[in-house]
XYZ file of C-alpha atoms in Angstrom:
647
model
C 0.000 0.000 0.000
C 1.444 3.305 -1.060
C 1.583 6.087 1.542
C -0.814 8.952 1.212
C 0.486 12.278 -0.003
C -0.062 13.719 3.478
C 2.068 11.003 5.119
C 4.783 11.427 2.541
C 4.818 15.158 3.095
C 5.111 14.714 6.865
C 7.947 12.159 6.496
C 9.827 14.388 4.109
C 9.459 17.413 6.350
C 10.597 15.369 9.395
C 13.659 14.095 7.535
C 14.568 17.574 6.391
C 14.188 18.874 9.946
C 16.366 16.079 11.353
C 19.046 16.792 8.754
C 18.887 20.475 9.610
C 19.156 19.821 13.348
C 22.007 17.382 12.788
C 23.882 19.898 10.650
C 23.261 22.613 13.226
C 24.584 20.401 16.024
C 27.710 19.576 14.040
C 28.286 23.247 13.279
C 27.801 24.096 16.974
C 30.274 21.403 17.969
C 32.778 22.679 15.408
C 32.200 26.225 16.659
C 32.991 25.152 20.232
C 35.915 23.010 19.135
C 37.550 25.803 17.147
C 38.279 28.139 20.116
C 39.406 25.146 22.162
C 41.957 24.009 19.625
C 43.056 27.341 18.178
C 42.767 29.575 21.275
C 42.882 27.588 24.529
C 45.792 25.343 23.594
C 48.135 28.071 22.276
C 47.087 30.318 25.192
C 48.128 27.535 27.554
C 51.591 27.415 25.958
C 51.964 31.184 26.396
C 50.379 31.627 29.847
C 52.500 29.046 31.664
C 55.882 30.712 30.888
C 54.390 34.133 31.672
C 53.083 32.894 35.017
C 56.418 31.317 35.930
C 58.321 34.485 34.943
C 56.057 36.752 37.003
C 56.320 34.461 40.026
C 60.103 34.298 39.735
C 60.439 38.056 39.204
C 58.297 38.908 42.240
C 60.379 36.578 44.424
C 63.891 37.645 43.364
C 63.626 41.245 42.200
C 64.479 42.614 45.661
C 67.358 40.144 46.191
C 69.347 39.858 42.997
C 68.475 43.028 41.133
C 65.959 43.904 38.457
C 68.253 43.579 35.418
C 69.508 40.124 36.324
C 65.986 38.856 37.036
C 64.663 40.264 33.755
C 67.446 38.523 31.810
C 67.094 35.203 33.602
C 63.281 35.187 33.388
C 62.797 37.006 30.080
C 64.948 34.623 28.046
C 63.171 31.474 29.348
C 59.859 33.244 28.707
C 60.740 33.884 25.059
C 62.211 30.413 24.575
C 59.278 28.653 26.257
C 56.720 30.665 24.287
C 58.490 30.080 20.976
C 58.962 26.385 21.729
C 55.325 26.032 22.819
C 53.995 27.647 19.677
C 56.346 25.558 17.530
C 55.159 22.380 19.220
C 51.548 23.502 18.828
C 52.122 24.118 15.113
C 53.727 20.704 14.684
C 50.915 18.992 16.584
C 48.366 20.865 14.467
C 50.144 19.752 11.304
C 50.176 16.154 12.541
C 46.494 16.389 13.463
C 45.567 17.821 10.092
C 47.099 14.772 8.434
C 44.943 12.320 10.397
C 41.971 12.571 8.039
C 44.211 12.038 5.009
C 45.853 9.087 6.728
C 42.442 7.611 7.584
C 41.084 8.043 4.049
C 44.279 6.657 2.571
C 44.089 3.698 4.954
C 40.521 2.880 3.854
C 41.422 3.226 0.192
C 44.072 0.508 0.513
C 41.249 -2.049 0.240
C 39.777 -0.536 -2.918
C 40.260 -2.279 -6.234
C 39.464 0.585 -8.556
C 42.588 2.640 -7.762
C 46.359 2.232 -7.948
C 47.082 0.331 -4.703
C 50.862 0.726 -5.036
C 50.513 4.488 -5.229
C 48.181 4.517 -2.228
C 50.650 2.395 -0.266
C 53.444 4.877 -0.989
C 51.265 7.751 0.204
C 50.347 5.811 3.333
C 54.043 5.307 4.150
C 54.672 9.013 3.647
C 51.900 9.846 6.112
C 53.338 7.443 8.703
C 56.870 8.805 8.199
C 55.623 12.375 8.617
C 53.841 11.434 11.828
C 56.947 9.775 13.335
C 59.371 12.493 12.181
C 57.357 15.446 13.421
C 56.510 13.695 16.701
C 60.239 13.189 17.361
C 60.909 16.822 16.395
C 58.255 17.957 18.858
C 59.845 15.948 21.698
C 63.300 17.290 20.775
C 62.079 20.887 20.996
C 60.478 20.160 24.375
C 63.739 18.679 25.702
C 65.903 21.595 24.529
C 63.461 24.164 25.894
C 63.341 22.503 29.315
C 67.128 22.217 29.453
C 67.748 25.900 28.644
C 65.010 27.110 30.988
C 66.273 24.954 33.853
C 69.858 26.149 33.352
C 68.841 29.816 33.417
C 66.543 29.262 36.384
C 69.354 27.522 38.281
C 71.700 30.393 37.402
C 69.253 32.872 38.913
C 68.823 30.700 41.998
C 72.583 30.505 42.481
C 72.891 34.277 42.159
C 70.144 34.713 44.743
C 71.884 32.206 46.990
C 75.121 34.196 46.713
C 73.227 37.300 47.808
C 71.540 35.650 50.789
C 73.928 32.850 51.734
C 76.030 34.776 54.226
C 73.047 36.389 55.952
C 70.624 33.461 55.917
C 72.780 30.377 56.261
C 75.956 31.413 58.055
C 74.203 31.656 61.414
C 73.129 28.020 61.113
C 76.070 26.423 59.317
C 78.743 28.343 61.209
C 81.593 26.038 60.257
C 81.501 27.668 56.829
C 84.513 29.904 56.292
C 83.310 32.090 53.448
C 80.241 32.410 51.255
C 82.115 34.434 48.648
C 83.644 31.480 46.770
C 83.876 31.838 43.007
C 83.454 28.099 42.528
C 79.802 27.822 43.640
C 78.477 24.279 43.878
C 75.020 22.994 43.097
C 73.528 23.015 46.588
C 69.822 22.350 47.080
C 68.614 25.741 48.343
C 65.440 27.413 49.412
C 65.536 29.906 46.550
C 65.423 27.253 43.859
C 62.797 25.315 45.828
C 60.567 28.386 45.884
C 60.827 28.709 42.106
C 59.886 25.068 41.674
C 56.956 25.369 44.095
C 55.540 28.443 42.360
C 56.098 27.079 38.873
C 54.748 23.620 39.632
C 51.657 24.875 41.446
C 50.849 27.457 38.782
C 51.478 24.923 36.038
C 49.137 22.386 37.618
C 46.379 24.932 38.140
C 46.643 26.344 34.615
C 46.874 22.970 32.928
C 44.127 21.594 35.161
C 41.707 24.352 34.164
C 42.596 23.914 30.495
C 42.177 20.122 30.713
C 38.775 20.357 32.389
C 37.526 22.869 29.802
C 38.767 20.746 26.924
C 37.249 17.567 28.400
C 33.903 19.315 28.955
C 33.784 20.580 25.384
C 34.826 17.147 24.132
C 32.031 15.487 26.130
C 29.499 17.970 24.759
C 30.599 17.318 21.183
C 30.335 13.552 21.701
C 26.881 13.962 23.205
C 25.775 15.841 20.130
C 26.797 12.906 17.960
C 25.306 10.236 20.233
C 24.498 10.197 23.999
C 26.271 6.864 24.509
C 29.659 8.242 23.406
C 30.494 10.471 26.441
C 29.166 7.806 28.840
C 31.345 5.152 27.188
C 34.388 7.444 27.290
C 33.928 8.378 30.949
C 33.501 4.770 32.084
C 36.431 3.506 30.037
C 38.765 6.410 30.925
C 37.957 6.251 34.636
C 38.390 2.496 34.961
C 41.735 2.311 33.132
C 43.272 5.239 35.008
C 42.058 4.164 38.449
C 43.294 0.584 37.936
C 46.702 1.863 36.828
C 46.896 4.221 39.814
C 46.054 1.463 42.297
C 48.734 -0.820 40.844
C 51.319 2.000 40.960
C 50.476 2.683 44.602
C 50.889 -0.999 45.452
C 54.281 -1.082 43.709
C 55.433 1.940 45.755
C 54.367 0.200 48.965
C 56.309 -2.926 47.997
C 59.410 -0.864 47.201
C 59.267 0.608 50.711
C 58.906 -2.852 52.221
C 61.854 -4.185 50.206
C 64.060 -1.250 51.300
C 63.099 -1.664 54.966
C 63.759 -5.396 54.721
C 67.226 -4.871 53.228
C 68.145 -2.327 55.926
C 66.861 -4.634 58.659
C 68.825 -7.580 57.267
C 72.078 -5.599 56.914
C 71.879 -3.861 60.293
C 73.630 -6.657 62.257
C 76.426 -6.724 59.683
C 76.949 -2.944 59.784
C 78.083 -3.144 63.394
C 81.281 -4.900 62.347
C 83.963 -4.633 59.714
C 83.834 -7.038 56.759
C 86.528 -9.315 58.188
C 84.854 -9.406 61.585
C 81.502 -10.221 59.977
C 83.015 -13.130 58.038
C 84.556 -14.532 61.225
C 81.289 -14.172 63.129
C 79.312 -15.875 60.355
C 81.739 -18.783 60.022
C 82.029 -19.244 63.783
C 78.279 -19.158 64.344
C 78.519 -16.381 66.948
C 75.303 -15.320 68.613
C 75.815 -11.691 67.605
C 74.805 -12.587 64.046
C 71.607 -14.588 63.933
C 71.984 -16.576 60.694
C 68.418 -17.842 60.889
C 67.186 -14.257 61.109
C 69.294 -13.276 58.099
C 68.014 -16.238 56.077
C 64.384 -15.487 56.894
C 64.654 -11.798 56.067
C 66.446 -12.573 52.827
C 63.698 -15.023 51.853
C 61.076 -12.401 52.697
C 62.979 -9.865 50.612
C 62.994 -12.183 47.594
C 59.269 -12.820 47.967
C 58.552 -9.090 48.066
C 60.731 -8.502 45.025
C 58.877 -11.193 43.096
C 55.536 -9.567 43.961
C 56.918 -6.209 42.899
C 58.092 -7.612 39.557
C 54.696 -9.212 38.944
C 52.890 -5.953 39.705
C 55.287 -3.968 37.506
C 54.607 -6.336 34.605
C 50.892 -6.110 35.278
C 51.055 -2.315 35.303
C 53.031 -2.335 32.066
C 50.433 -4.661 30.537
C 47.555 -2.438 31.713
C 49.229 0.718 30.374
C 50.129 -0.839 27.035
C 46.694 -2.419 26.701
C 45.002 0.860 27.570
C 47.132 2.671 24.980
C 46.235 0.148 22.283
C 42.565 0.116 23.278
C 42.495 3.903 23.282
C 43.376 3.936 19.602
C 41.401 0.789 18.758
C 38.186 1.862 20.497
C 38.229 5.313 18.921
C 38.766 3.881 15.454
C 36.207 1.115 15.991
C 33.520 3.424 17.407
C 33.966 5.962 14.651
C 34.071 3.213 12.000
C 30.949 1.517 13.376
C 28.978 4.756 13.540
C 30.131 5.665 10.058
C 29.071 2.196 8.837
C 25.656 2.628 10.517
C 25.412 6.055 8.883
C 25.045 7.710 12.275
C 27.913 10.095 11.592
C 29.598 11.573 8.572
C 33.266 10.969 7.663
C 34.263 14.402 8.943
C 32.812 13.636 12.379
C 35.491 11.019 13.060
C 37.882 13.765 14.228
C 35.304 14.898 16.823
C 35.051 11.347 18.238
C 38.832 10.973 18.197
C 39.532 14.220 20.057
C 36.527 14.091 22.401
C 37.287 10.587 23.713
C 40.987 11.414 23.996
C 40.371 14.579 26.039
C 38.050 12.786 28.470
C 40.617 10.031 28.983
C 43.402 12.570 29.504
C 41.355 14.476 32.061
C 41.084 11.371 34.271
C 44.821 10.776 33.987
C 45.655 14.364 34.800
C 43.297 14.651 37.766
C 44.725 11.487 39.379
C 48.252 12.696 38.739
C 47.949 16.182 40.235
C 45.523 15.458 43.097
C 48.312 15.012 45.730
C 50.138 18.131 44.544
C 47.040 20.322 44.616
C 46.218 18.996 48.098
C 49.543 20.434 49.318
C 49.205 23.755 47.514
C 48.460 25.747 50.685
C 51.470 24.228 52.414
C 53.671 25.236 49.487
C 52.300 28.770 49.510
C 52.996 29.087 53.247
C 56.617 28.030 52.681
C 57.074 30.630 49.954
C 55.505 33.359 52.102
C 57.700 32.464 55.071
C 60.806 32.628 52.881
C 59.712 35.963 51.390
C 59.172 37.352 54.912
C 62.680 36.220 55.836
C 64.146 37.875 52.757
C 62.208 41.049 53.514
C 63.784 41.168 56.963
C 67.225 40.597 55.458
C 66.744 43.336 52.879
C 66.168 45.810 55.740
C 69.390 44.941 57.553
C 71.743 47.822 58.224
C 75.496 47.423 57.990
C 77.537 47.558 61.174
C 79.759 50.565 61.746
C 82.843 48.536 62.621
C 86.296 49.724 61.544
C 88.415 46.660 60.695
C 92.215 46.463 60.628
C 94.993 43.858 60.502
C 97.930 43.135 62.851
C 99.954 39.941 62.557
C 99.194 37.486 65.381
C 96.941 39.853 67.355
C 93.167 39.814 67.796
C 91.965 42.998 69.444
C 88.577 44.538 70.164
C 88.283 48.162 71.257
C 85.235 50.265 72.148
C 82.813 47.799 70.575
C 79.224 48.769 71.386
C 76.177 46.659 70.548
C 72.811 48.361 70.100
C 69.362 46.832 69.900
C 66.618 49.117 68.611
C 69.029 52.036 69.202
C 69.424 51.060 72.890
C 72.833 50.012 74.202
C 72.952 46.260 74.750
C 76.565 45.997 75.931
C 79.945 47.615 75.396
C 83.447 46.107 75.224
C 86.136 48.620 76.129
C 89.066 46.295 75.418
C 89.702 42.625 74.620
C 93.093 41.442 73.349
C 94.388 37.966 72.466
C 97.629 36.887 70.810
C 98.616 33.828 68.800
C 98.008 30.654 70.823
C 95.920 32.357 73.526
C 92.860 30.654 74.977
C 90.219 33.195 75.968
C 87.026 32.381 77.860
C 83.930 34.580 77.868
C 81.896 34.043 81.010
C 78.323 35.241 81.418
C 74.830 34.207 82.379
C 72.245 33.004 79.886
C 70.873 35.787 77.688
C 73.606 38.309 78.457
C 74.693 38.550 74.817
C 77.582 36.101 74.366
C 76.239 34.595 71.107
C 75.447 38.050 69.696
C 78.948 39.208 70.588
C 80.506 36.187 68.844
C 78.380 36.758 65.743
C 79.591 40.338 65.450
C 83.208 39.184 65.667
C 82.441 36.966 62.672
C 80.621 39.910 60.983
C 77.255 38.155 60.914
C 74.046 40.189 60.835
C 71.621 38.558 63.290
C 68.505 40.661 62.720
C 67.745 44.185 61.608
C 67.441 45.250 65.266
C 71.132 44.709 66.139
C 73.819 47.220 65.117
C 77.458 47.247 66.256
C 80.011 50.057 66.376
C 83.669 49.964 67.279
C 87.117 48.691 66.245
C 88.276 45.120 65.538
C 91.844 44.124 64.675
C 92.224 40.713 63.043
C 95.362 38.503 63.168
C 95.007 37.445 59.533
C 94.926 39.473 56.300
C 91.675 37.785 55.324
C 90.152 39.321 58.463
C 86.851 37.652 59.468
C 86.999 35.171 56.547
C 89.623 33.145 58.419
C 87.552 33.025 61.592
C 85.458 29.945 62.294
C 82.475 30.219 64.592
C 81.126 26.877 65.823
C 77.746 27.342 67.456
C 75.724 25.116 69.757
C 73.077 24.678 67.049
C 72.792 21.254 65.403
C 70.766 22.350 62.343
C 72.507 21.837 59.012
C 70.826 23.807 56.177
C 72.223 21.808 53.254
C 72.013 18.127 52.394
C 75.656 17.259 52.825
C 77.745 14.159 53.183
C 80.183 13.781 56.075
C 83.303 14.655 54.094
C 81.540 17.597 52.462
C 80.402 18.881 55.841
C 83.900 18.677 57.330
C 85.635 20.187 54.301
C 83.337 22.219 52.076
C 83.307 21.126 48.410
C 83.637 24.712 47.173
C 87.192 24.941 48.523
C 88.341 21.364 47.941
C 91.801 20.954 46.395
C 91.770 20.051 42.711
C 94.564 17.489 42.615
C 93.731 13.843 43.277
C 96.845 13.322 45.458
C 95.835 16.225 47.707
C 92.322 14.806 47.972
C 93.688 11.423 49.052
C 95.896 13.066 51.705
C 92.967 15.171 52.930
C 90.746 12.099 53.214
C 93.456 10.274 55.191
C 93.855 13.302 57.501
C 90.116 13.486 58.165
C 89.925 9.734 58.814
C 92.821 9.990 61.298
C 91.043 12.808 63.149
C 87.798 10.804 63.202
C 89.679 7.865 64.721
C 91.395 10.078 67.277
C 88.005 11.453 68.311
C 86.841 7.806 68.575
C 83.961 8.404 66.181
C 85.336 6.734 63.040
C 83.829 3.297 63.751
C 80.401 4.863 64.323
C 80.541 6.539 60.915
C 82.431 3.858 58.965
C 79.412 2.772 56.917
C 78.147 6.319 56.411
C 81.300 7.668 54.773
C 81.131 8.030 50.989
C 83.796 6.241 48.897
C 85.586 9.442 47.848
C 85.790 12.885 49.392
C 84.495 14.573 46.226
C 81.931 11.917 45.263
C 78.306 12.647 44.378
C 75.776 13.083 47.181
C 73.443 10.547 45.574
C 72.585 7.485 47.688
C 74.700 8.468 50.683
C 73.711 9.259 54.266
C 73.412 12.954 55.047
C 74.793 14.791 58.077
C 71.286 15.621 59.272
C 70.775 11.935 60.102
C 73.504 12.072 62.764
C 72.996 12.771 66.464
C 73.584 16.189 67.981
C 76.827 15.104 69.640
C 78.170 13.588 66.420
C 77.429 16.819 64.526
C 79.301 18.905 67.098
C 82.344 16.650 66.926
C 82.325 16.843 63.102
C 82.165 20.647 63.298
C 85.160 20.710 65.621
C 87.112 18.302 63.407
C 86.306 20.569 60.464
C 87.703 23.505 62.407
C 90.923 21.560 63.030
C 91.243 20.675 59.327
C 90.792 24.311 58.234
C 93.285 25.685 60.828
C 91.697 29.132 61.320
C 93.506 32.098 62.828
C 90.645 32.485 65.338
C 88.281 29.743 66.511
C 85.138 30.746 68.414
C 83.317 28.045 70.381
C 79.863 29.160 71.445
C 79.018 26.539 74.105
C 79.833 23.867 71.520
C 81.583 21.409 73.838
C 79.282 21.934 76.810
C 76.807 19.152 75.909
C 79.422 16.480 75.071
C 80.095 13.583 77.412
C 83.221 13.837 79.621
C 85.231 11.393 77.490
C 84.507 13.261 74.256
C 85.271 16.601 75.934
C 88.701 15.428 77.042
C 89.595 14.090 73.588
C 88.419 17.262 71.812
C 90.307 19.581 74.203
C 93.453 17.518 73.673
C 93.037 17.625 69.877
C 92.492 21.401 69.902
C 95.620 21.939 71.992
C 97.643 19.580 69.781
C 96.597 20.680 66.277
C 95.687 24.357 66.861
C 98.625 25.552 68.967
C 98.896 28.841 67.036
C 95.156 29.449 66.815
C 93.447 31.953 69.096
C 90.530 30.080 70.674
C 87.694 32.077 72.227
C 84.968 30.096 73.951
C 82.099 30.484 76.348
C 83.045 29.778 79.953
C 82.863 26.145 81.079
C 83.332 25.242 84.729
C 85.426 22.158 83.991
C 87.987 24.313 82.157
C 88.256 27.074 84.746
C 91.541 25.703 86.124
C 93.437 25.983 82.836
C 96.601 28.029 83.267
C 96.566 29.171 79.646
C 93.105 30.695 79.698
C 92.309 34.400 79.818
C 88.954 35.076 81.451
C 86.501 37.760 80.460
C 83.155 38.298 82.164
C 79.978 39.778 80.708
C 78.236 41.387 83.676
C 74.596 42.258 83.114
C 72.749 44.921 85.061
C 69.669 47.090 84.650
C 70.541 50.696 83.954
C 68.727 52.843 81.428
C 67.404 49.698 79.776
C 69.420 46.530 79.230
C 73.154 47.119 79.281
C 76.371 45.248 79.993
C 80.124 45.469 79.894
C 83.006 43.025 79.557
C 85.726 43.076 82.234
C 89.078 41.275 82.002
C 90.163 38.951 84.823
C 93.786 37.969 85.377
C 94.900 34.385 85.920
C 95.152 34.755 89.666
C 93.285 32.074 91.585
C 91.191 34.541 93.572
C 89.927 36.129 90.359
C 89.101 32.718 88.886
C 87.248 31.763 92.037
C 85.325 35.025 91.902
C 83.730 34.187 88.559
C 83.333 30.449 89.214
C 79.830 29.128 89.723
């Protein structure tokens, strides 16, 4: 039965309307896709370098100087922007060839064309894809390398400007921060740059990824409602499974490391020869059954780790293959069912890819974004510290040099313009041992810091005259404080003898290492540190124990050994030896007297050293008079004077 004219008219009008709506939806999707691809992506390449440059400039402009910051941030900005746009252009070119590659691929099965010619074209498309993809990665690598080098250069310059003021008070064994041969220390300045850059990068990329994924989902929905649902389910499952496996692998790695350390701990208490004897003799100190069990457990954990790593690799590779396969299959099926047109395949390809990438990105950056506030607090605290340092005023101390004589005359210390204490005269000659006696809080540490020319805070200003026994003045003075904090991640040899002033010749390095080892043995600390010492004195810091892992007493002894190695003209001990045990005190005093006979040693008063015949005693007497004030008086070596200041 033929349809009536009315029915035919209705069907025709409905079909025309559906075609119109379909075309309108496709045009709307293309309209939304165009700004995403041609505006959001290139804007992302430009905005990230700009953000990083602004953050870096605001942090370092007041420290290093405007011109230096502009050079070291402007060049990476230009390079990053140019590289980003170049990569975007290459990716666009590669993307534009996808349709041609797809059409050429389909035409390989046609019999009415020259198949050999089509095969040649197909190979050209594949070669272009591989070549330009490699070029894109090469540009990324070069850009990152140059930017990192310039950023590190700026960080080092900032460290030079702040090192003496920020770090010298905490790492007081350091002789000078003015070395020309600056080493690559991990420092707060560089960390701040990384924090700002990483956080800003995550936030910017995260916003861009979410926008792109949302537009992609909308475009897929316009083609068919099942497409965004399928993409979300597939993308979420694959990424979450991969993340769970990665987390499990990390947990197993921690267990393996703990197991190895636990198994080797009994062995580390002995030398290699002693361990062999103990093992062969079956001594109780080495429980062989315990070692066997822990080793078996370690192997089991490693096997599980290997299995999980292979599983993760399989999941990642499978997901990568399925990503391509599903997109091609879905687009091919919908094209075969005449649901979409050939040109719509690119929408399916990009939409599904963006949704999958959004899941990956969100899982990747979630921990970092959770710590964003903590990072910001660290940066603010560092900026506050730098602000305080930038307001420091220079001391009005007139410095001079006289061979073998250390002299202080009319040195006055002010806090907030009020007199804190005044030293009329203090004089020591080569080999003298001077003791500063005073109650807690009277200003001994502040006095020592001013001798070393350290600025404590902006509230303290010193005036007066200091004569140094060495031409290098305060640079050849070592101040060893009672603080245990070490600002840098250093190895033991590096802490004792700073890498920036290490001798260049291998023979000298070997002799220096032998000297340090002899001093460690004399201080009876070598055996405790035997398995912490790196193989060579100038070796890399990678995979070695750091000084911060040592006890407070061990750190103090290392500082004192470092002072002996450097042989300063003046050594200041700010209650350094006070907390050591009696045996360690005796050994250190003996070593100082033996190896630093010509060094002037100034230390805080200790009761157990009050009977020394070589010591000169000075007392800081505190009293209330027109605010907080004090003066230093010299005591002779007569017994009655010593008894007068004894506790």
